[in-house]
Tab-separated table of C-alpha atoms in Angstrom:
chain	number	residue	atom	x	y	z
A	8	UNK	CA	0.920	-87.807	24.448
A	9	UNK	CA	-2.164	-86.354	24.611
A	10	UNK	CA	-4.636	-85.546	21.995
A	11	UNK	CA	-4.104	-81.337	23.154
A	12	UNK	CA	-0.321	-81.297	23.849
A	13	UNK	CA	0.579	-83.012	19.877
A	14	UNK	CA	-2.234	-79.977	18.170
A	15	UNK	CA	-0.007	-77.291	20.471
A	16	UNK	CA	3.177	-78.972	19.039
A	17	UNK	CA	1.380	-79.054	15.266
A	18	UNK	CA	0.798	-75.241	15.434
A	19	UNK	CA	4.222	-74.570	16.595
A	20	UNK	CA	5.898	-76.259	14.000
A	21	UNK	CA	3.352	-74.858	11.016
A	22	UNK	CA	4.282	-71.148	12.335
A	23	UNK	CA	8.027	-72.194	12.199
A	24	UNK	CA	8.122	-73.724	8.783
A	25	UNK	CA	5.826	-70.967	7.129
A	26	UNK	CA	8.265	-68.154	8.731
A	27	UNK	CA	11.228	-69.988	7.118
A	28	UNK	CA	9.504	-69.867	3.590
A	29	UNK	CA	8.382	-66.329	4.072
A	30	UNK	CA	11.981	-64.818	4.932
A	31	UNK	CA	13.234	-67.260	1.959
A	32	UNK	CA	10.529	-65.920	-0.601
A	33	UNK	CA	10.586	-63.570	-3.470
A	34	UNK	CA	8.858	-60.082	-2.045
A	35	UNK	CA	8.513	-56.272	-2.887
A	36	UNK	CA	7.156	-53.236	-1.558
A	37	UNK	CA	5.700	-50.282	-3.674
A	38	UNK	CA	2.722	-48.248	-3.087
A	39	UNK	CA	-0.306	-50.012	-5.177
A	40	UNK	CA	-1.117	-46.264	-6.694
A	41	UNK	CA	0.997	-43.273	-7.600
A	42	UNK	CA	-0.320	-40.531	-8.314
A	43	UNK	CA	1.674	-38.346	-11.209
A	44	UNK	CA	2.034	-34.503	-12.198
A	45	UNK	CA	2.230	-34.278	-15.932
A	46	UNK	CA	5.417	-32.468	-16.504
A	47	UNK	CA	6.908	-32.817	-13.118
A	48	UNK	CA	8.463	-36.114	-11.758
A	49	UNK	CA	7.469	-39.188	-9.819
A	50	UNK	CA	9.433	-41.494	-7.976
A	51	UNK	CA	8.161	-45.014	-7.086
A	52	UNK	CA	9.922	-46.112	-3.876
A	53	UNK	CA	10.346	-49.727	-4.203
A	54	UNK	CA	12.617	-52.413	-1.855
A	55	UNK	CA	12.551	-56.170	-2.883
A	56	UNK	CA	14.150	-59.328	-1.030
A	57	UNK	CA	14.855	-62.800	-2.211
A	58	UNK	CA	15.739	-66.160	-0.709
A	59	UNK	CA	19.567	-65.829	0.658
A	60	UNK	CA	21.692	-67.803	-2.229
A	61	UNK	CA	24.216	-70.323	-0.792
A	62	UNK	CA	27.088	-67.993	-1.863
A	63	UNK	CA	27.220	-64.357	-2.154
A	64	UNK	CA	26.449	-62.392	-5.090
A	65	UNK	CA	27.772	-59.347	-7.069
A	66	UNK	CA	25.705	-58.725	-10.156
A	67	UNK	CA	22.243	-57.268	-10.178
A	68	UNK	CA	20.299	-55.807	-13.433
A	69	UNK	CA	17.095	-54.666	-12.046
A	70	UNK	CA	14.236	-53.623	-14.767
A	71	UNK	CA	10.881	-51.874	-14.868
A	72	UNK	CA	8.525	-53.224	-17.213
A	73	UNK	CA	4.959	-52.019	-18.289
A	74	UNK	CA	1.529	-54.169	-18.322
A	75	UNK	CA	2.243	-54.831	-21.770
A	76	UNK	CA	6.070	-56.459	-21.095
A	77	UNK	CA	7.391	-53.360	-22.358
A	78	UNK	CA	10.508	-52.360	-21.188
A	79	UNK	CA	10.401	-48.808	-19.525
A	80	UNK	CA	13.616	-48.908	-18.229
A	81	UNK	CA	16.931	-50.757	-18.463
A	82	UNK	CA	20.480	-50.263	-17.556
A	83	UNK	CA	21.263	-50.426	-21.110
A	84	UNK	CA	18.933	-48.026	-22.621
A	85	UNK	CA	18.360	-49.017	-26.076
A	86	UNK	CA	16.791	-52.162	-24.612
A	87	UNK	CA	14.214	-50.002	-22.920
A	88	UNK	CA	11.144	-48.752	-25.081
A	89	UNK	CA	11.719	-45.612	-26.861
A	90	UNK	CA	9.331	-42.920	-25.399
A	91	UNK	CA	10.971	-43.605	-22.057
A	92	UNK	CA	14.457	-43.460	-22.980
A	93	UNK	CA	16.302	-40.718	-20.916
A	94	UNK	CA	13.207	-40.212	-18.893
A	95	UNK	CA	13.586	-43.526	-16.480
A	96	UNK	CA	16.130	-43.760	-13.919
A	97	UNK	CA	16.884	-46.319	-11.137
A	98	UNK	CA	17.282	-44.263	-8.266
A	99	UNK	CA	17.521	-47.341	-5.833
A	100	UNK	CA	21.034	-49.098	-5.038
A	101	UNK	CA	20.138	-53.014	-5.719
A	102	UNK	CA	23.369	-54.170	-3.799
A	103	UNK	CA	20.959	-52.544	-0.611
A	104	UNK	CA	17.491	-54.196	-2.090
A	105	UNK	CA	16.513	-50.395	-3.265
A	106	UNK	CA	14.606	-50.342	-7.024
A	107	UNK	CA	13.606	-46.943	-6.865
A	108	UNK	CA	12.266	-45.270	-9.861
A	109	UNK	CA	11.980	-41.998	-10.997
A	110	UNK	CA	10.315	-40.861	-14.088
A	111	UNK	CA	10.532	-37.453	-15.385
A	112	UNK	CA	9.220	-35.595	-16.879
A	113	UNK	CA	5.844	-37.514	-16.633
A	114	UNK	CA	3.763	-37.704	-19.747
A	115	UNK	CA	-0.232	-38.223	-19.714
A	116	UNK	CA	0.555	-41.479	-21.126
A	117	UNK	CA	2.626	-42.851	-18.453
A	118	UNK	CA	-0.547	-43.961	-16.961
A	119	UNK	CA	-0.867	-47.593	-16.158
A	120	UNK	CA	0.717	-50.400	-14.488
A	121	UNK	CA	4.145	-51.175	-13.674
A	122	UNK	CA	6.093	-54.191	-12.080
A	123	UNK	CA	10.293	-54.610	-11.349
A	124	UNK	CA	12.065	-57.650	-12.356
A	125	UNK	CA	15.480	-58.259	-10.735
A	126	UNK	CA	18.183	-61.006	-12.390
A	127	UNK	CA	21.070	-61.889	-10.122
A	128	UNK	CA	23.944	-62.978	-12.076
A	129	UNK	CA	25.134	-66.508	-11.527
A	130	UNK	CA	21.789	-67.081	-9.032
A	131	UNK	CA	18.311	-66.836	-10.221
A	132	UNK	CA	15.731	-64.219	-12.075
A	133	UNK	CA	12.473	-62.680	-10.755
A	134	UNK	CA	9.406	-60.628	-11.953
A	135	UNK	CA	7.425	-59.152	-9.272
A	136	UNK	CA	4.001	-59.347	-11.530
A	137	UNK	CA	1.914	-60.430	-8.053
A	138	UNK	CA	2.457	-56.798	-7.289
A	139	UNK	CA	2.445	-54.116	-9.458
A	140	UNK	CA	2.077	-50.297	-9.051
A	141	UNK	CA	-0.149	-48.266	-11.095
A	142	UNK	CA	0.390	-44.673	-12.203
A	143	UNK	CA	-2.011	-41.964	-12.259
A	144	UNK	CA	-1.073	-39.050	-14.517
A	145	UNK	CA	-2.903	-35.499	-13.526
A	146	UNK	CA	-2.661	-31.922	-14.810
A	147	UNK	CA	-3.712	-31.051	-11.719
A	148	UNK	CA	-1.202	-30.289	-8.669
A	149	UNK	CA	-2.289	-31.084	-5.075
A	150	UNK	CA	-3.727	-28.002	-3.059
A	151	UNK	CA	-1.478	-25.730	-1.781
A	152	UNK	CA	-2.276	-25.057	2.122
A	153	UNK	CA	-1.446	-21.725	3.909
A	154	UNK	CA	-1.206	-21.321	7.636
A	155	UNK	CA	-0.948	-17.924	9.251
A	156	UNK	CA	-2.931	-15.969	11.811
A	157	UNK	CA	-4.830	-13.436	9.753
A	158	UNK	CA	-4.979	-11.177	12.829
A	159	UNK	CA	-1.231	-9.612	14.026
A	160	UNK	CA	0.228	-7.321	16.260
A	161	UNK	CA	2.938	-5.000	15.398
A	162	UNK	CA	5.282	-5.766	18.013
A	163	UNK	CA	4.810	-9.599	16.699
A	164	UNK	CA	6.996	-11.855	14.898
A	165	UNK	CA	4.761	-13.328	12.124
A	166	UNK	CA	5.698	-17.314	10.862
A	167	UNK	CA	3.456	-18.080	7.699
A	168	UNK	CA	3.767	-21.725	6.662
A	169	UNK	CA	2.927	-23.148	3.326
A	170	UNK	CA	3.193	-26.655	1.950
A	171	UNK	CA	1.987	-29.150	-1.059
A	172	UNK	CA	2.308	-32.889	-1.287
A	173	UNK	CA	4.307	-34.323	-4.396
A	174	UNK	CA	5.507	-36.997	-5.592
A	175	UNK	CA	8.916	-35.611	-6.978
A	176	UNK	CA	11.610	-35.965	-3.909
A	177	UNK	CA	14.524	-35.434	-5.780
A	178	UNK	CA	13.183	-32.056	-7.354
A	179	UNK	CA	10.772	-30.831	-5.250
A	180	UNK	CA	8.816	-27.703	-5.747
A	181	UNK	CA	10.457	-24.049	-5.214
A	182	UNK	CA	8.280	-21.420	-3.077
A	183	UNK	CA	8.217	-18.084	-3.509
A	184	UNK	CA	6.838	-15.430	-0.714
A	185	UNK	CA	5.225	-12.063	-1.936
A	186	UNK	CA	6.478	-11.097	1.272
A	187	UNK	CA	10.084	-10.703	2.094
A	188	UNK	CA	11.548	-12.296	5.606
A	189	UNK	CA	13.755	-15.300	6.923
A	190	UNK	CA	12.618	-18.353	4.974
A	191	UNK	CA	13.207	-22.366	5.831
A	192	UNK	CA	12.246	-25.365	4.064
A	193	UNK	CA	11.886	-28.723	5.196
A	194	UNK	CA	11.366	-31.907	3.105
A	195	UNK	CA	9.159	-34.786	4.495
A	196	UNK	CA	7.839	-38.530	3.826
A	197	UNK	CA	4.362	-38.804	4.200
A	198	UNK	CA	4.158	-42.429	2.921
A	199	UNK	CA	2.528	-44.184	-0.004
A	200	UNK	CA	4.807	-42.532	-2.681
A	201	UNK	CA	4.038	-38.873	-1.140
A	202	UNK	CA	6.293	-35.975	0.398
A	203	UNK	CA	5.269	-32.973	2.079
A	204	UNK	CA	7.424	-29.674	1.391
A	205	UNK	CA	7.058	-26.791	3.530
A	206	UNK	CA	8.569	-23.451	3.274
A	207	UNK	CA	8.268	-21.131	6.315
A	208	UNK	CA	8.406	-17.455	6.027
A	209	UNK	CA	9.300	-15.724	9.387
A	210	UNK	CA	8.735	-11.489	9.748
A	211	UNK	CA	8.218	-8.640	11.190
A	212	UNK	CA	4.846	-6.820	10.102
A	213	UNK	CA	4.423	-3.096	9.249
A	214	UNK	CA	1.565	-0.783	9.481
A	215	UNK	CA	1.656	-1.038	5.611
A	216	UNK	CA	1.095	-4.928	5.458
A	217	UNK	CA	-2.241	-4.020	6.673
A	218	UNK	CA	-4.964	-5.348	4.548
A	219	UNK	CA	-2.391	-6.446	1.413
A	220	UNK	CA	-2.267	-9.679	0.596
A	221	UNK	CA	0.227	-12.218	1.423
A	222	UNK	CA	0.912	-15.187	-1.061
A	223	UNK	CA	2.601	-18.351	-1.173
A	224	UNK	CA	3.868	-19.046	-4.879
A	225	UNK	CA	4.656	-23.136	-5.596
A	226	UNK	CA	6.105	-23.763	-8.485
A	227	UNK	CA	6.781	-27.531	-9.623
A	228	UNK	CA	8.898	-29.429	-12.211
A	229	UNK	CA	7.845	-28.371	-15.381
A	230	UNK	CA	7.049	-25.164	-14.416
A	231	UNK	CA	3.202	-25.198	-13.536
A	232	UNK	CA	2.720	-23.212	-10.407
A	233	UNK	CA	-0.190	-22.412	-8.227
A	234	UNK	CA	-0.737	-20.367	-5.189
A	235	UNK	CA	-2.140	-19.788	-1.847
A	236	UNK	CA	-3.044	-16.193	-0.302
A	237	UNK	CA	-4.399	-14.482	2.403
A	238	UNK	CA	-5.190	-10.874	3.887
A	239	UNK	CA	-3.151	-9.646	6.793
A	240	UNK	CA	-5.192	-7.997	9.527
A	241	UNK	CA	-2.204	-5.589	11.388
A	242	UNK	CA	-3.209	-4.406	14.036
A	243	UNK	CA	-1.108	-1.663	15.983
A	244	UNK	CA	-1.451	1.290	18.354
A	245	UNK	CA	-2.023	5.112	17.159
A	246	UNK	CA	0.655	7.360	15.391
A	247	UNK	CA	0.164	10.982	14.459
A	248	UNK	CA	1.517	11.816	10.583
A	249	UNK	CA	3.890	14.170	10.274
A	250	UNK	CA	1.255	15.762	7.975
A	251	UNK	CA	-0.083	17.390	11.060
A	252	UNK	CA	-0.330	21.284	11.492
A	253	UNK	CA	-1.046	24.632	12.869
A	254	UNK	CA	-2.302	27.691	10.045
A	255	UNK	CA	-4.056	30.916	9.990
A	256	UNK	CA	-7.203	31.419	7.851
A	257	UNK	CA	-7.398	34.950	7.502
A	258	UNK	CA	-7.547	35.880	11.338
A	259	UNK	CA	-8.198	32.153	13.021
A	260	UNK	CA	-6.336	29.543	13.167
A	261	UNK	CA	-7.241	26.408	11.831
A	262	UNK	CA	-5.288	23.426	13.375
A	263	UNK	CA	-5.755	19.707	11.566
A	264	UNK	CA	-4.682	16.475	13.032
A	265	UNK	CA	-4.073	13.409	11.294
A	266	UNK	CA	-3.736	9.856	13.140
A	267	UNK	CA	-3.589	6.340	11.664
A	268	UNK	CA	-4.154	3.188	13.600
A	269	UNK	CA	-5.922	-0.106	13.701
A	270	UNK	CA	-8.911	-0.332	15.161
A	271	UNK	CA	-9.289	3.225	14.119
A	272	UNK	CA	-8.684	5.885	17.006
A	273	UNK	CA	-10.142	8.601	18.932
A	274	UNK	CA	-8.580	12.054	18.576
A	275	UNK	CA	-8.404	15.216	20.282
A	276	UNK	CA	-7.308	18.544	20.155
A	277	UNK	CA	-6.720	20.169	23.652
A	278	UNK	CA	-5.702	24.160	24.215
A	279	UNK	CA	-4.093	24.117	27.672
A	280	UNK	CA	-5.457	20.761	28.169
A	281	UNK	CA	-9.010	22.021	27.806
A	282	UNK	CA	-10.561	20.264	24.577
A	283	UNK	CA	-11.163	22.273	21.959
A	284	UNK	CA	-14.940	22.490	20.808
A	285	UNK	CA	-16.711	21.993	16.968
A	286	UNK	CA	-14.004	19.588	16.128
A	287	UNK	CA	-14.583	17.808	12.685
A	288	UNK	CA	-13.808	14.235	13.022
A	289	UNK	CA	-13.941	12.098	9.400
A	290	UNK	CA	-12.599	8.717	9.132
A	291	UNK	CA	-10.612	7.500	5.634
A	292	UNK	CA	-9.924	3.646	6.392
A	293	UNK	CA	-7.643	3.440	8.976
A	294	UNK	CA	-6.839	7.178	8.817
A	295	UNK	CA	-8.302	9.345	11.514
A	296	UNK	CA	-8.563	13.351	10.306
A	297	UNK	CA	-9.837	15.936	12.674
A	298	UNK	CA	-10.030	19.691	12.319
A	299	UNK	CA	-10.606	22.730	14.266
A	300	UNK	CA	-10.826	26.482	13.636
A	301	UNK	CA	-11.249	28.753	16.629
A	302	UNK	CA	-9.012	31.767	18.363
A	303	UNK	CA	-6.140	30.679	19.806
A	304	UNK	CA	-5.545	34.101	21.987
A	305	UNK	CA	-1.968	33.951	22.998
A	306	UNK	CA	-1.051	30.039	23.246
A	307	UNK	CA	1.565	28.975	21.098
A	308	UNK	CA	0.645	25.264	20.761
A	309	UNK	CA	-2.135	22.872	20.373
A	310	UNK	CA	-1.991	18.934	21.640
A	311	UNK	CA	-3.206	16.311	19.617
A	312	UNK	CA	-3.989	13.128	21.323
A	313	UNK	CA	-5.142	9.742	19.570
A	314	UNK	CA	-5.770	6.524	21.411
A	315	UNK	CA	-7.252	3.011	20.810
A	316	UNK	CA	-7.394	-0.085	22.818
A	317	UNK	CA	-3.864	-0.964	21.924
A	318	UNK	CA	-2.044	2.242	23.007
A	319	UNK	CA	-1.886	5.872	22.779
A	320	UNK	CA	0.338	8.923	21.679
A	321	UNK	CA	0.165	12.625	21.661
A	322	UNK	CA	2.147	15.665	19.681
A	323	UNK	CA	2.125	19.246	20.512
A	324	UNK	CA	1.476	21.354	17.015
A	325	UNK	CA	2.854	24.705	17.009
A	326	UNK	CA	1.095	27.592	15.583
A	327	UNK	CA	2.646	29.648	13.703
A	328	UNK	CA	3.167	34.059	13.998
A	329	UNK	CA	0.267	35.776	13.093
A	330	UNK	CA	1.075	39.070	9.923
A	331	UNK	CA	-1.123	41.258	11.992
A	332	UNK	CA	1.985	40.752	15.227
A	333	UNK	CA	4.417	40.864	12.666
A	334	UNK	CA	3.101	44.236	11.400
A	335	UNK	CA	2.340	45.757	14.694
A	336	UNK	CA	6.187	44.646	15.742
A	337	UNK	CA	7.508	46.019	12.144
A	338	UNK	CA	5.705	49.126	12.997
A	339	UNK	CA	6.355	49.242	16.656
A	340	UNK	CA	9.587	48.862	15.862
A	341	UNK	CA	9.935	50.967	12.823
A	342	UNK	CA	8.001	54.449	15.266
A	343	UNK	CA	11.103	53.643	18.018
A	344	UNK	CA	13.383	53.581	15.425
A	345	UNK	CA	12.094	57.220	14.509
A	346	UNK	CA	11.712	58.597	17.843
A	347	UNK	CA	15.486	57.453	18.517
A	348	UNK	CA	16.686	59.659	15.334
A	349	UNK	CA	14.163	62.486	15.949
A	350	UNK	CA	15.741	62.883	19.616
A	351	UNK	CA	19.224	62.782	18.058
A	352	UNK	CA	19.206	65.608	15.684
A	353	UNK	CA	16.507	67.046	18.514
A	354	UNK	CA	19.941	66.896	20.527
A	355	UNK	CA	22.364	68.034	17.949
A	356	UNK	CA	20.056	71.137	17.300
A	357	UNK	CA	19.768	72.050	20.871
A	358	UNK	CA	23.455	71.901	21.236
A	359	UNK	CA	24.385	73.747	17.834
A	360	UNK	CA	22.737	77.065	19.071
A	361	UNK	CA	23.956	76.907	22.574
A	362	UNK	CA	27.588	77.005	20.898
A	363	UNK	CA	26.312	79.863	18.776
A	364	UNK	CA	24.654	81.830	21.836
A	365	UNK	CA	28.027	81.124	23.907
A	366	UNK	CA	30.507	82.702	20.803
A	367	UNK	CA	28.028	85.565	20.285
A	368	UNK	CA	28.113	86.397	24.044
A	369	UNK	CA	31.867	86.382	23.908
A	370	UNK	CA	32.252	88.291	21.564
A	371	UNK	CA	30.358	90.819	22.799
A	372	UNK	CA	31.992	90.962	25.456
A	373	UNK	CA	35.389	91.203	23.844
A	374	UNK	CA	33.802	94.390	21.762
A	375	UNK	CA	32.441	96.144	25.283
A	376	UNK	CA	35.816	95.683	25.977
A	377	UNK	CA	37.605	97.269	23.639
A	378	UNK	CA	34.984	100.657	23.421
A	379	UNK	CA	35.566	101.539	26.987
A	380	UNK	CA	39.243	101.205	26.690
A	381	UNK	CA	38.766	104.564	24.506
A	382	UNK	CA	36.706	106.390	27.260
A	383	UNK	CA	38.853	108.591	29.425
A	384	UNK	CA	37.493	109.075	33.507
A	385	UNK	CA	34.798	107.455	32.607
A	386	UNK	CA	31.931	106.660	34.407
A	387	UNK	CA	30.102	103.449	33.656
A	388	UNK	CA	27.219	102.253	34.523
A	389	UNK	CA	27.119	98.844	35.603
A	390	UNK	CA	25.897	96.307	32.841
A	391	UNK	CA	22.756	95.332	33.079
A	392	UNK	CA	21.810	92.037	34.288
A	393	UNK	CA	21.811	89.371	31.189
A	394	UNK	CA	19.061	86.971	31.055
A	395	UNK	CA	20.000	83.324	29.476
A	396	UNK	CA	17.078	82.355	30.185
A	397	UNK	CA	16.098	79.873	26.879
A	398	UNK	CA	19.268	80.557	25.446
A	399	UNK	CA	19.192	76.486	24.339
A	400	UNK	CA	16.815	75.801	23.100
A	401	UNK	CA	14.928	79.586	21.964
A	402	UNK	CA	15.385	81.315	18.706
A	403	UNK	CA	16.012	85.374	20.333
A	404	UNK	CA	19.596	85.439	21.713
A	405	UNK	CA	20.031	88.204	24.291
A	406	UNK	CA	23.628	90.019	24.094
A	407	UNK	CA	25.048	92.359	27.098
A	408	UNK	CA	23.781	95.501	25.828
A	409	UNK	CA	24.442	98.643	28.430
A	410	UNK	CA	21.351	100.563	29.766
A	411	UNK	CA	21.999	104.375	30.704
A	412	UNK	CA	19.596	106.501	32.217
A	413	UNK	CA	18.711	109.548	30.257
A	414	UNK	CA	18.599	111.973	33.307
A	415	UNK	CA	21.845	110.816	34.983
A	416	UNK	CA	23.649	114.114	35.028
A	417	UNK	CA	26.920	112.416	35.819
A	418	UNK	CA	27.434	110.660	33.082
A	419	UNK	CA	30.133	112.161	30.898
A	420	UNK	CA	31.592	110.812	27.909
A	421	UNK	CA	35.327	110.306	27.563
A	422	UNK	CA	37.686	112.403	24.709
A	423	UNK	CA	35.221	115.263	24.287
């Protein structure tokens, strides 16, 4: 065999032999550093192996122990040292090769180094001091970080996102939103003894979120908090207030219009879509006020329009009655309703004396009547023509008096 061929066969056989003794050896995983929020938790994720025993075995006791073989934590408590009773708990299942550990609530002097030591009943014992993890205690949280696009649209749906590393899995911090809307939150191993929590806060912005601040509130175990803000830029197409009106000063009328939008807007009053002239424009924020006082003549509205690059609206403002029309009606009125009642008792006058002209003439007729029945072979003259003329509506009432003439020789009188 050649020289070549028996150093391939050597390396082959070295590789075999030191894969056998790793997979048989005593070996455990934790993080070489953790760091720790005083007052809050920390869990040290740990898994361990050890060379397969020839039969199977039921009993584990796994320990934690300080740099100064101190017992920090034991399944029987009062073997573990007294500042860590009911603060240390084996989160791990040994049966599955977990020795997790969780410590809370962390104390500045928790600081230092830790190893586990595992004793299998009926088997063999094991301290893993090769490889030990040590704690870092901190007032100090890790930064909170807020993701959101400053700059939204109305018509948007809005997802703000906030998160903070810990190392407290089994209570991790609670977030609260100055802001209300749907809100999820997710849970997530980063690796060497960190998680990442992130709540996300989904809405639906209003003109009013418009430069207020928006804050994410973390509070951890222990209850330190801190916080993470920003300023929401809304940005949204023009709408005219409500506030917006028509009213007379003295004998103009001044109309106002009032628009809010962002970017501000332009706006215009038009008068039978003619704009109006010496309008006032003046600009409060993201309110837009402009005014106008001219004659209106005989329109009855005025059009306010207010546009930006993201849209545009318009509203018609109605002016309102003027006292001068509603005295010249009252008065119109009021000299029709007086003409009306002059011509009635104009009317019932009128026809009063004609009945009184008509019974007079009767009865003068009746008396004619009744003196000529006296007269014997007498010989009338004729009555003389009656004039009605203005009997109506004239004062002098003309009866049917008879004319004679003076040198008629043939008239004779009756009973003489």
């Amino acid at each position: 065999m050649s020289v070549s061929k028996c150093t391939v066969w050597f390396v082959i056989l070295y590789l075999y032999v030191c894969q056998c003794v790793a997979e048989s050896s005593w070996t455990v995983d934790i993080p070489s550093t953790v760091k720790a929020l005083v007052g809050s938790c920390v869990v040290i994720p740990c898994t361990f192996d050890y060379p397969p025993p020839n039969e199977e075995v039921i009993q584990f006791t796994g320990i934690w122990i300080d740099e100064s073989s101190h017992v920090i934590y034991h399944p029987e408590e009062r073997k573990a040292l007294v500042q860590y009773r009911n603060r240390t708990k084996l989160l791990g299942d040994l049966r599955h090769k977990d020795c997790s550990l969780k410590i809370y609530p962390v104390q500045k002097k928790d600081k230092g180094s830790y190893h586990f030591r595992i004793e299998i009943a009926e088997y063999n014992n094991y301290s893993y001091r090769e490889k030990a993890v040590s704690i870092i205690t901190s007032k100090v949280p890790e930064p909170v970080v807020l993701s959101v696009k400053e700059e939204v649209l109305l018509a948007d749906s809005v997802s703000a996102l906030c998160s903070v590393s810990h190392t407290c899995p089994d209570s991790p911090p609670h977030f609260t939103w100055t802001h209300t809307g749907q809100v999820q939150v997710q849970h997530q191993e980063i690796g060497d003894a960190l998680w990442r929590t992130t709540s996300t806060l989904t809405f639906q912005p209003k003109p009013s979120d418009n430069n207020k601040p928006l804050q994410c509130i973390v509070t951890h175990g222990g209850g330190m908090q801190q916080s993470a803000g920003t300023v929401l830029s809304v940005k949204y197409a023009p709408e005219i207030r409500n506030a917006s009106s028509c009213y007379y000063e003295g004998h103009r009328v001044r109309c106002m219009c009032i628009a809010e939008s962002n970017p501000p807007c332009d706006v215009l009053l038009l008068l039978s879509d003619r704009v109006l002239p010496n309008i006032r424009t003046e600009q409060y924020g993201l309110l837009t006020v402009v005014t106008v006082q001219t004659d209106m003549g005989f329109f009855s509205s005025v059009k306010c329009t207010a546009n930006n690059t993201l849209g545009n609206t318009e509203l018609l403002l109605s002016l309102p009655h003027s006292n001068i029309y509603i005295y010249i009606g009252v008065g119109t009125g009021a000299a029709v309703l007086i003409l009306i009642i002059l011509l009635i008792v104009v009317a019932r006058k009128c026809s009063q004396k004609r009945h009184d002209t008509e019974s007079k003439l009767h009865k003068h007729n009746h008396d004619t009547g009744l003196r000529t029945a006296h007269y014997t072979a007498p010989q009338r003259k004729e009555l003389a023509d009656v004039d009605y003329s203005g009997s109506y509506c004239s004062d002098h009432t003309y009866g049917n008096a008879e004319s004679f003439d003076p040198d008629d020789d043939d008239a004779t009188y009756a009973n003489i």
